[in-house]
Amino acid sequence: MPKPNNTEAEQEKLLPEKSGDADITYSDIAAKLLTDRLLLTALELHCELTESGKEIPKLKEFFSNPGNFEQNSKNELSSVALTRWSSQATLDSLDMTRFSEDGEKIFDDKVAVLEFELRKAKETINALRTNLTVATECETLTKSDNTHSKSASAELIKPHEQRALNFLINEYLLLHGYKLTSITFADENENQDFEVWDDVGLNIPKPPELLHLFRESMRNNHFLNTEYQSVSTQTEGDIEEVELLISQLDKLKMKISDLEAENKELSANIDRCKNDGLVTITSHFAAPTSETGSIPEHFIMVDSCQVSNSDNTETIDDTSFSKLSERLNRDGEVNEDIESDDSTSQSNEWLKLSECGSEPKSDVKNDILSLLNNKCGRNLPAAFQKEILSRCYIDAGQIPGSILMEQCETDDSLYRVIHIVAGSLPRIIPNISPNHREDAILLLTYGIRYHPSAEVREKLIQLLFNLKKKPKDDERKAILSSIVWLACNSSVSLMEEELLPLCWEEVNHKYVERRLLISELCCTLIPFLPVSLRNSLLLSILQQILLEDKEDRTKISAINSIAFLVTFIDEDDKYPQCEELLFTGLQDSNSNVVEATIMTLLPALTKWAFDLDKLQSHLITRLLRLLETQIQATANQVKGDTGSPFKQTLLWETRCSWTIGAIRSILPFIVMHVANAPIVLQAIHPNLPTALPRSGFSDVCRGLCNPVTFYEGKYSLGEIIRAFDVTVTEKTWAQLEWFTMTMIPKLLDAVDRVDVSQESLLSSFVSLFHCICSGFGKAAIIAKVKPSFLEKLKAIESKLANVSEEWPSLCVLPVYLLAILVPFQEVEEIQTTLRKFLFMLPICGYPIGILEYCVKELNHVAFIQETLLTTLWEGVVHPREAVRVTVVKLFSVLIPSSTDFVVINRIIPAILTLSNDQDTNVKSSTVQVFGKLIAKTSVKEVLDKCCFQLQTLLSEQNVSDNHILTVQLITTLGVISSHVDSTFRDDVIVTQLAAYASFTMQMTNLSRKQELSRVLLDAYNLVIYCSFGKNVIVNSLIPGLKCLEAACADSAAQRETVSSMIREIEARIHGSDNPANPTISSVTANMGQEVKQRMSKIFQTPIGKQTKFWKK
């Protein structure tokens, strides 16, 4: 309780003693500030002294009197000069500062004082309410312990008690039809606002209605108890202190009324300033929200009791479930602001179910997991449970408040009301606007819960599902929250016999939103249904959705629900069914469905297989069988056995990549399955060496596939991996043998069936084996996996030596180089292997596509680049022509991914050396490389060297006798025409093309003539769009085209194409001199304008004047 105010004399004693010779007190300071009208400083001093218990009466009286500020306001207003108004007659009378903010700044001090006073008044009101509440609580507790006190009827009624009773009586009169009496009662209590409970003056929430309080009182009296015995203990009470507290309460109440009046007056002053346009106030003056945590026990008269079923059927009532219901109810309570007085808005919000976020709250998460663990026999790590909950579970929101629930349990007329509601809702809801039908969800929920007729409940459930034709996300969550509440508070028979059968009927609904609702409902109900229901009926519903639905959204939702359900299934005989659902999702044609399956369902089922020791025997074996089937189908289509189009082949490649990605994602489970063997665990001791680094494996160890999440054992992960690195080189065991003798050979067989043209599929295998090496570590790979690759490569070498057999697949070579040798930086072995096949394949005549892929990928590895270039230089000086030609093509592959430094210092010297080779095939192969260099680089040094070398090749004697070199030169000249300077283009490219066109026109070999004509046509098609001078066009370009036209005399299509080029070039020359001869572009533009005008006339024709074509 606050202490009484000190007198002025007592206050003087609290002031500091003399400082020096001056005798100045706080009262003198306050008087000086008020005299000088330093009101803000005086106000600050007053607040600080009040907070420290040294209040000055003079300041209190001054700031308690609103008249002081009204007088000040009038003086300030009178001192403001009249605003100038502009005249329309003269320009010098125009006030340029009329709309400035200087006028508003005049009243800033006044408004600041008013705002501060209003805020302090509200804080004082809230503090007084809190003190009154605490005092009332103490008084009640004291009197309840005193058995000799007088009865409540003999005591005088307290003011706050009278106001609370008046509020409840008025509410009772309104609820039970006594409207006239309520109006009269309100008129007799003019000093009380019956619309706002906060007007009572206590800092507590509104109690239940009067009828409920009466019934609780009757229940606690002897009218409802046949036998009772009262035992009391006398205690000594401080009667004087109680009387003092009562007097203080009266004073505080009077002070509250004074402050409220002052508050209204200050608010009126602020409103008046706002209406006068003098200031704009944007701050929100709201009192702090009431604290529901400090409710006196004597004011809550409703006992919490469990919901009893009318049909005495089985209910769900374990401890975790009751905790979850209480927490959800508590989370749904809303703190109300003390200024809120809109009763209609409050009632609407009361009928609505609370909204929810994307994830359950942390406390709710723990309760849901506790509820699931009580019904599940599996020992899952807590981190794995939380991860699967955050990824798959759908939080349906909070359950409605508990006050209505308690009223429903104690009100005998509830069932009569339920009959009325159940009969009226089917007629009312169709007439409600679709945007507000969710307001009826709460009524439907309670109707379903408490109506005794199963037939009526079924109609209400159907009405709940049919509230919205296409429910959106928030609308679906509102429906889900109501069904969750039913699952919490209803019998199992209602869920099994009435709700879930209707859900099954909705599975085939024509709207995807309704089917999506059922899928989300299954996920939401998993924690609240018995094990028998969720493992049979719920799983069957989700299975039907996944197998029969066509929409990817619904399938993804069903997959997430199945993943959440699989996590907590402990019936081993359900594993095959869940595995079938997994492979249904993995083989879906939609990439989003497959991705969702790999992200949630695959790790959830893999964890189950890991616990059941079925990872190798069931899940991985079936994944490898699926990959083998898909690879075989892809290989058949590449070879043309099925005659399928390219799109179908690409689809099979994509599916193979998805399956490889699925195996890659669960590699952490495979590693832990092999490493967690008893023989490894026995080798754990403190002196084990540090585990070898596993760089790159962290990309896979994420989410549900992180060993930290899914593994929980006696030893830590670090200890297991250290022991595994030591044991794997010395011993073997069943899991390791299966990995090295079964899984790796099957993956290598799948790689053998891949064609080199399927680069995306080949990259997927490289990524898979790279993760295998990173996960198992260098010791295991070198000792157990690398020998399999070496054996495979040795068999390929023997097949290459036997020319009679068909070419073997070499796709294992890039996997070996990039996934086995590169991660462990075995540079010497990389160079040896690459050199061997670089020299072997060209000599054998094997296609070099696989070498091009290896070189392109190795060039992206920084520490391999120098070794790669050195190995290729060895091919430059190789004595065999085929090897040198191959090296030229491999250098061409390096150009796009190489830096300018590498191009200038390593690639250009090698290509220049090979361009001077005595062999014409080697020389011809370098021409395209020069063209590629010119098109790729902007370095002048590179351009000059390439252009000079091309010009050298063009000027060689007998170059036209080499048909291959001629074709390469013509093609390259066309490609580089837009990348070189105009001098080289005019003097070399156009001139040489004209010479080759003349040479082609005179050729007698018909096949070579047709090939050169086609190549020249392609080159000219690129050249004519460059800019040329008139002399070049007349002297070189047009003569060359006319020669080409004559050479194409046997092909009408080619001849017409060349003729159109000539017309275009001629029109470009004479376009300025002869505007009557338009170019192709101008003709096209004119045609476009003509069509536009015609279409405009068609659309502008009135409907009544349209042509009647049937009368023509």
Short mmCIF file of C-alpha atoms in Angstrom, two decimals, residues 596-880:
data_model
loop_
_atom_site.label_atom_id
_atom_site.label_comp_id
_atom_site.label_asym_id
_atom_site.label_seq_id
_atom_site.Cartn_x
_atom_site.Cartn_y
_atom_site.Cartn_z
CA ALA A 596 9.61 -33.22 -51.73
CA THR A 597 9.97 -37.01 -51.53
CA ILE A 598 13.76 -36.78 -51.33
CA MET A 599 13.63 -33.96 -48.77
CA THR A 600 11.16 -35.47 -46.26
CA LEU A 601 9.80 -38.97 -46.95
CA LEU A 602 13.09 -40.56 -48.03
CA PRO A 603 15.08 -39.60 -44.88
CA ALA A 604 12.11 -40.47 -42.63
CA LEU A 605 11.82 -43.97 -44.15
CA THR A 606 15.60 -44.36 -44.27
CA LYS A 607 15.76 -43.65 -40.54
CA TRP A 608 13.14 -46.38 -39.97
CA ALA A 609 15.08 -48.82 -42.18
CA PHE A 610 18.25 -47.83 -40.33
CA ASP A 611 16.61 -48.70 -36.99
CA LEU A 612 15.15 -51.97 -38.35
CA ASP A 613 18.49 -52.99 -39.97
CA LYS A 614 16.79 -53.07 -43.37
CA LEU A 615 18.84 -50.33 -44.99
CA GLN A 616 21.02 -52.61 -47.12
CA SER A 617 18.67 -55.53 -47.61
CA HIS A 618 15.58 -53.52 -48.57
CA LEU A 619 15.87 -49.80 -49.23
CA ILE A 620 19.31 -49.44 -50.89
CA THR A 621 18.89 -52.67 -52.84
CA ARG A 622 15.63 -51.47 -54.28
CA LEU A 623 17.04 -48.05 -55.12
CA LEU A 624 19.89 -49.71 -57.02
CA ARG A 625 17.39 -51.93 -58.87
CA LEU A 626 15.34 -48.87 -59.82
CA LEU A 627 18.46 -47.08 -61.07
CA GLU A 628 19.46 -50.11 -63.14
CA THR A 629 16.03 -50.23 -64.80
CA GLN A 630 16.04 -46.52 -65.61
CA ILE A 631 19.62 -46.61 -66.97
CA GLN A 632 18.75 -49.55 -69.20
CA ALA A 633 15.70 -47.75 -70.58
CA THR A 634 17.81 -44.66 -71.25
CA ALA A 635 20.51 -46.70 -73.01
CA ASN A 636 17.92 -48.38 -75.23
CA GLN A 637 16.52 -45.04 -76.30
CA VAL A 638 19.97 -43.59 -77.02
CA LYS A 639 20.76 -46.57 -79.22
CA GLY A 640 17.43 -46.15 -81.02
CA ASP A 641 15.96 -49.50 -80.00
CA THR A 642 12.61 -47.97 -79.05
CA GLY A 643 12.43 -45.21 -81.62
CA SER A 644 11.52 -42.68 -78.93
CA PRO A 645 11.89 -38.96 -79.56
CA PHE A 646 14.61 -36.82 -77.99
CA LYS A 647 12.22 -35.41 -75.38
CA GLN A 648 11.43 -38.91 -74.10
CA THR A 649 15.14 -39.71 -73.86
CA LEU A 650 15.76 -36.52 -71.90
CA LEU A 651 12.92 -37.47 -69.53
CA TRP A 652 14.56 -40.81 -68.75
CA GLU A 653 17.90 -39.07 -68.17
CA THR A 654 16.21 -36.70 -65.73
CA ARG A 655 14.61 -39.59 -63.84
CA CYS A 656 17.97 -41.34 -63.58
CA SER A 657 19.49 -38.15 -62.17
CA TRP A 658 16.68 -37.96 -59.59
CA THR A 659 17.35 -41.53 -58.45
CA ILE A 660 21.10 -40.85 -58.22
CA GLY A 661 20.31 -37.73 -56.19
CA ALA A 662 18.13 -39.82 -53.86
CA ILE A 663 20.98 -42.27 -53.22
CA ARG A 664 23.38 -39.36 -52.72
CA SER A 665 21.08 -37.70 -50.16
CA ILE A 666 21.01 -40.75 -47.84
CA LEU A 667 24.77 -41.44 -47.98
CA PRO A 668 25.14 -40.25 -44.33
CA PHE A 669 22.83 -43.11 -43.30
CA ILE A 670 24.91 -45.57 -45.34
CA VAL A 671 28.16 -44.32 -43.83
CA MET A 672 26.81 -44.62 -40.28
CA HIS A 673 25.33 -48.05 -41.04
CA VAL A 674 28.74 -49.34 -42.15
CA ALA A 675 30.76 -47.50 -39.49
CA ASN A 676 28.46 -48.30 -36.56
CA ALA A 677 29.29 -52.02 -36.65
CA PRO A 678 30.23 -53.80 -33.39
CA ILE A 679 33.76 -54.50 -34.65
CA VAL A 680 34.33 -50.77 -35.07
CA LEU A 681 32.81 -49.83 -31.72
CA GLN A 682 35.08 -52.33 -29.99
CA ALA A 683 38.12 -50.55 -31.42
CA ILE A 684 37.24 -47.22 -29.81
CA HIS A 685 39.82 -46.06 -27.26
CA PRO A 686 41.17 -42.65 -26.22
CA ASN A 687 44.49 -42.92 -28.09
CA LEU A 688 43.04 -43.23 -31.59
CA PRO A 689 44.57 -40.89 -34.21
CA THR A 690 42.61 -37.94 -35.53
CA ALA A 691 40.08 -38.75 -38.25
CA LEU A 692 41.01 -37.86 -41.82
CA PRO A 693 39.29 -34.74 -43.22
CA ARG A 694 36.05 -35.27 -45.16
CA SER A 695 35.70 -32.09 -47.19
CA GLY A 696 32.58 -31.85 -49.33
CA PHE A 697 30.47 -34.24 -47.26
CA SER A 698 28.80 -31.41 -45.33
CA ASP A 699 26.74 -30.57 -48.43
CA VAL A 700 24.83 -33.83 -47.91
CA CYS A 701 24.71 -33.79 -44.10
CA ARG A 702 21.83 -31.37 -43.78
CA GLY A 703 18.42 -31.41 -42.20
CA LEU A 704 17.06 -34.88 -41.57
CA CYS A 705 20.16 -36.48 -43.14
CA ASN A 706 22.58 -34.92 -40.69
CA PRO A 707 24.15 -37.64 -38.49
CA VAL A 708 23.99 -35.24 -35.56
CA THR A 709 20.20 -35.21 -36.07
CA PHE A 710 19.35 -38.84 -36.79
CA TYR A 711 22.03 -40.70 -34.79
CA GLU A 712 22.07 -41.06 -31.03
CA GLY A 713 24.29 -43.66 -29.41
CA LYS A 714 26.75 -44.49 -26.70
CA TYR A 715 29.72 -43.06 -28.60
CA SER A 716 30.06 -39.74 -30.33
CA LEU A 717 30.31 -39.42 -34.10
CA GLY A 718 33.95 -38.35 -33.89
CA GLU A 719 34.93 -41.44 -31.93
CA ILE A 720 33.14 -43.75 -34.36
CA ILE A 721 34.74 -42.18 -37.45
CA ARG A 722 38.21 -42.29 -35.89
CA ALA A 723 37.80 -45.97 -35.05
CA PHE A 724 36.40 -46.66 -38.54
CA ASP A 725 39.43 -45.09 -40.29
CA VAL A 726 41.73 -47.38 -38.29
CA THR A 727 39.65 -50.56 -38.57
CA VAL A 728 38.73 -50.38 -42.28
CA THR A 729 42.31 -50.95 -43.44
CA GLU A 730 42.86 -53.98 -41.19
CA LYS A 731 39.57 -55.86 -40.91
CA THR A 732 36.33 -56.45 -42.73
CA TRP A 733 32.72 -57.09 -41.67
CA ALA A 734 29.35 -57.82 -43.22
CA GLN A 735 28.17 -54.23 -43.77
CA LEU A 736 31.50 -53.21 -45.31
CA GLU A 737 31.57 -56.25 -47.59
CA TRP A 738 28.08 -55.47 -48.85
CA PHE A 739 29.15 -51.91 -49.60
CA THR A 740 32.35 -52.88 -51.47
CA MET A 741 31.19 -56.12 -53.10
CA THR A 742 27.57 -55.27 -53.97
CA MET A 743 26.78 -51.56 -53.96
CA ILE A 744 29.96 -50.24 -55.67
CA PRO A 745 29.97 -52.88 -58.48
CA LYS A 746 26.30 -52.21 -59.24
CA LEU A 747 26.93 -48.48 -59.44
CA LEU A 748 29.90 -49.10 -61.78
CA ASP A 749 27.74 -51.30 -64.01
CA ALA A 750 25.23 -48.46 -64.19
CA VAL A 751 28.02 -46.05 -65.18
CA ASP A 752 29.05 -48.40 -68.01
CA ARG A 753 25.60 -48.07 -69.58
CA VAL A 754 25.79 -44.27 -69.75
CA ASP A 755 26.53 -42.70 -73.12
CA VAL A 756 29.17 -39.98 -73.30
CA SER A 757 26.62 -37.60 -74.85
CA GLN A 758 24.57 -37.71 -71.61
CA GLU A 759 26.77 -35.21 -69.76
CA SER A 760 24.17 -34.33 -67.10
CA LEU A 761 23.77 -37.99 -66.16
CA LEU A 762 27.51 -38.50 -66.14
CA SER A 763 27.91 -35.45 -63.87
CA SER A 764 25.38 -36.97 -61.47
CA PHE A 765 27.47 -40.13 -61.14
CA VAL A 766 30.60 -38.06 -60.60
CA SER A 767 28.84 -36.13 -57.82
CA LEU A 768 27.60 -39.39 -56.24
CA PHE A 769 31.04 -41.01 -56.12
CA HIS A 770 32.61 -37.78 -54.94
CA CYS A 771 30.25 -37.80 -51.93
CA ILE A 772 31.01 -41.50 -51.34
CA CYS A 773 34.72 -40.71 -51.18
CA SER A 774 34.15 -37.72 -48.92
CA GLY A 775 31.89 -39.67 -46.56
CA PHE A 776 33.88 -42.89 -46.17
CA GLY A 777 37.28 -41.18 -46.14
CA LYS A 778 40.56 -41.74 -47.89
CA ALA A 779 41.50 -44.88 -45.99
CA ALA A 780 38.33 -46.77 -46.93
CA ILE A 781 38.34 -45.58 -50.56
CA ILE A 782 41.99 -46.41 -51.22
CA ALA A 783 41.70 -49.81 -49.56
CA LYS A 784 38.24 -50.95 -50.68
CA VAL A 785 36.85 -48.86 -53.57
CA LYS A 786 39.83 -47.87 -55.74
CA PRO A 787 40.71 -51.49 -56.62
CA SER A 788 37.29 -51.92 -58.22
CA PHE A 789 37.95 -48.93 -60.51
CA LEU A 790 41.43 -50.17 -61.44
CA GLU A 791 40.02 -53.57 -62.32
CA LYS A 792 37.38 -51.91 -64.50
CA LEU A 793 39.93 -49.76 -66.35
CA LYS A 794 42.18 -52.77 -66.93
CA ALA A 795 39.29 -54.63 -68.54
CA ILE A 796 38.67 -51.63 -70.81
CA GLU A 797 42.29 -51.55 -71.93
CA SER A 798 42.14 -55.20 -72.89
CA LYS A 799 38.97 -54.59 -74.93
CA LEU A 800 40.58 -51.65 -76.72
CA ALA A 801 43.48 -53.89 -77.73
CA ASN A 802 41.03 -56.33 -79.35
CA VAL A 803 39.76 -54.36 -82.33
CA SER A 804 37.27 -57.02 -83.37
CA GLU A 805 35.01 -56.31 -80.40
CA GLU A 806 32.70 -53.25 -80.16
CA TRP A 807 33.90 -50.18 -78.36
CA PRO A 808 33.56 -50.45 -74.58
CA SER A 809 32.09 -47.65 -72.49
CA LEU A 810 34.70 -45.34 -71.01
CA CYS A 811 32.40 -43.32 -68.72
CA VAL A 812 34.14 -44.87 -65.74
CA LEU A 813 37.29 -42.89 -66.64
CA PRO A 814 35.94 -39.40 -65.73
CA VAL A 815 34.34 -40.84 -62.58
CA TYR A 816 37.72 -42.30 -61.58
CA LEU A 817 39.64 -39.12 -62.33
CA LEU A 818 37.18 -36.59 -60.89
CA ALA A 819 35.64 -38.50 -57.99
CA ILE A 820 38.40 -40.87 -56.79
CA LEU A 821 41.72 -39.17 -57.56
CA VAL A 822 40.90 -35.45 -57.45
CA PRO A 823 39.39 -35.40 -53.88
CA PHE A 824 42.63 -36.89 -52.50
CA GLN A 825 44.86 -34.76 -54.80
CA GLU A 826 46.74 -37.68 -56.32
CA VAL A 827 48.30 -35.52 -59.05
CA GLU A 828 50.85 -38.05 -60.34
CA GLU A 829 48.27 -40.77 -60.85
CA ILE A 830 45.93 -38.30 -62.57
CA GLN A 831 48.70 -37.36 -65.01
CA THR A 832 49.65 -41.00 -65.64
CA THR A 833 46.07 -42.09 -66.31
CA LEU A 834 45.29 -39.12 -68.52
CA ARG A 835 48.49 -39.53 -70.56
CA LYS A 836 47.78 -43.22 -71.05
CA PHE A 837 44.32 -42.73 -72.50
CA LEU A 838 45.30 -39.53 -74.39
CA PHE A 839 47.78 -41.54 -76.43
CA MET A 840 45.80 -44.80 -76.53
CA LEU A 841 42.35 -43.68 -77.70
CA PRO A 842 43.35 -41.71 -80.84
CA ILE A 843 45.63 -44.52 -81.97
CA CYS A 844 42.81 -47.03 -81.55
CA GLY A 845 40.38 -44.73 -83.34
CA TYR A 846 38.11 -44.44 -80.29
CA PRO A 847 35.84 -41.33 -80.19
CA ILE A 848 37.43 -38.63 -78.07
CA GLY A 849 34.22 -37.28 -76.56
CA ILE A 850 35.08 -38.84 -73.20
CA LEU A 851 38.52 -37.16 -73.25
CA GLU A 852 36.92 -33.80 -74.02
CA TYR A 853 34.62 -34.21 -71.00
CA CYS A 854 37.54 -35.15 -68.72
CA VAL A 855 39.68 -32.23 -69.88
CA LYS A 856 36.84 -29.72 -69.57
CA GLU A 857 36.04 -30.79 -65.99
CA LEU A 858 39.68 -31.10 -64.89
CA ASN A 859 40.38 -27.58 -66.11
CA HIS A 860 38.05 -26.28 -63.35
CA VAL A 861 40.30 -27.82 -60.65
CA ALA A 862 42.99 -25.29 -59.77
CA PHE A 863 45.75 -27.64 -58.63
CA ILE A 864 45.30 -29.86 -61.71
CA GLN A 865 45.43 -27.14 -64.39
CA GLU A 866 49.21 -27.03 -64.75
CA THR A 867 49.43 -30.82 -64.88
CA LEU A 868 46.71 -30.90 -67.51
CA LEU A 869 48.46 -28.37 -69.76
CA THR A 870 51.77 -30.20 -69.40
CA THR A 871 50.17 -33.48 -70.42
CA LEU A 872 48.52 -31.89 -73.46
CA TRP A 873 51.86 -30.33 -74.52
CA GLU A 874 53.29 -33.83 -74.58
CA GLY A 875 50.64 -34.59 -77.17
CA VAL A 876 51.69 -31.59 -79.27
CA VAL A 877 55.11 -33.15 -79.87
CA HIS A 878 53.78 -36.72 -80.18
CA PRO A 879 54.93 -38.50 -83.35
CA ARG A 880 51.45 -39.87 -84.20
#
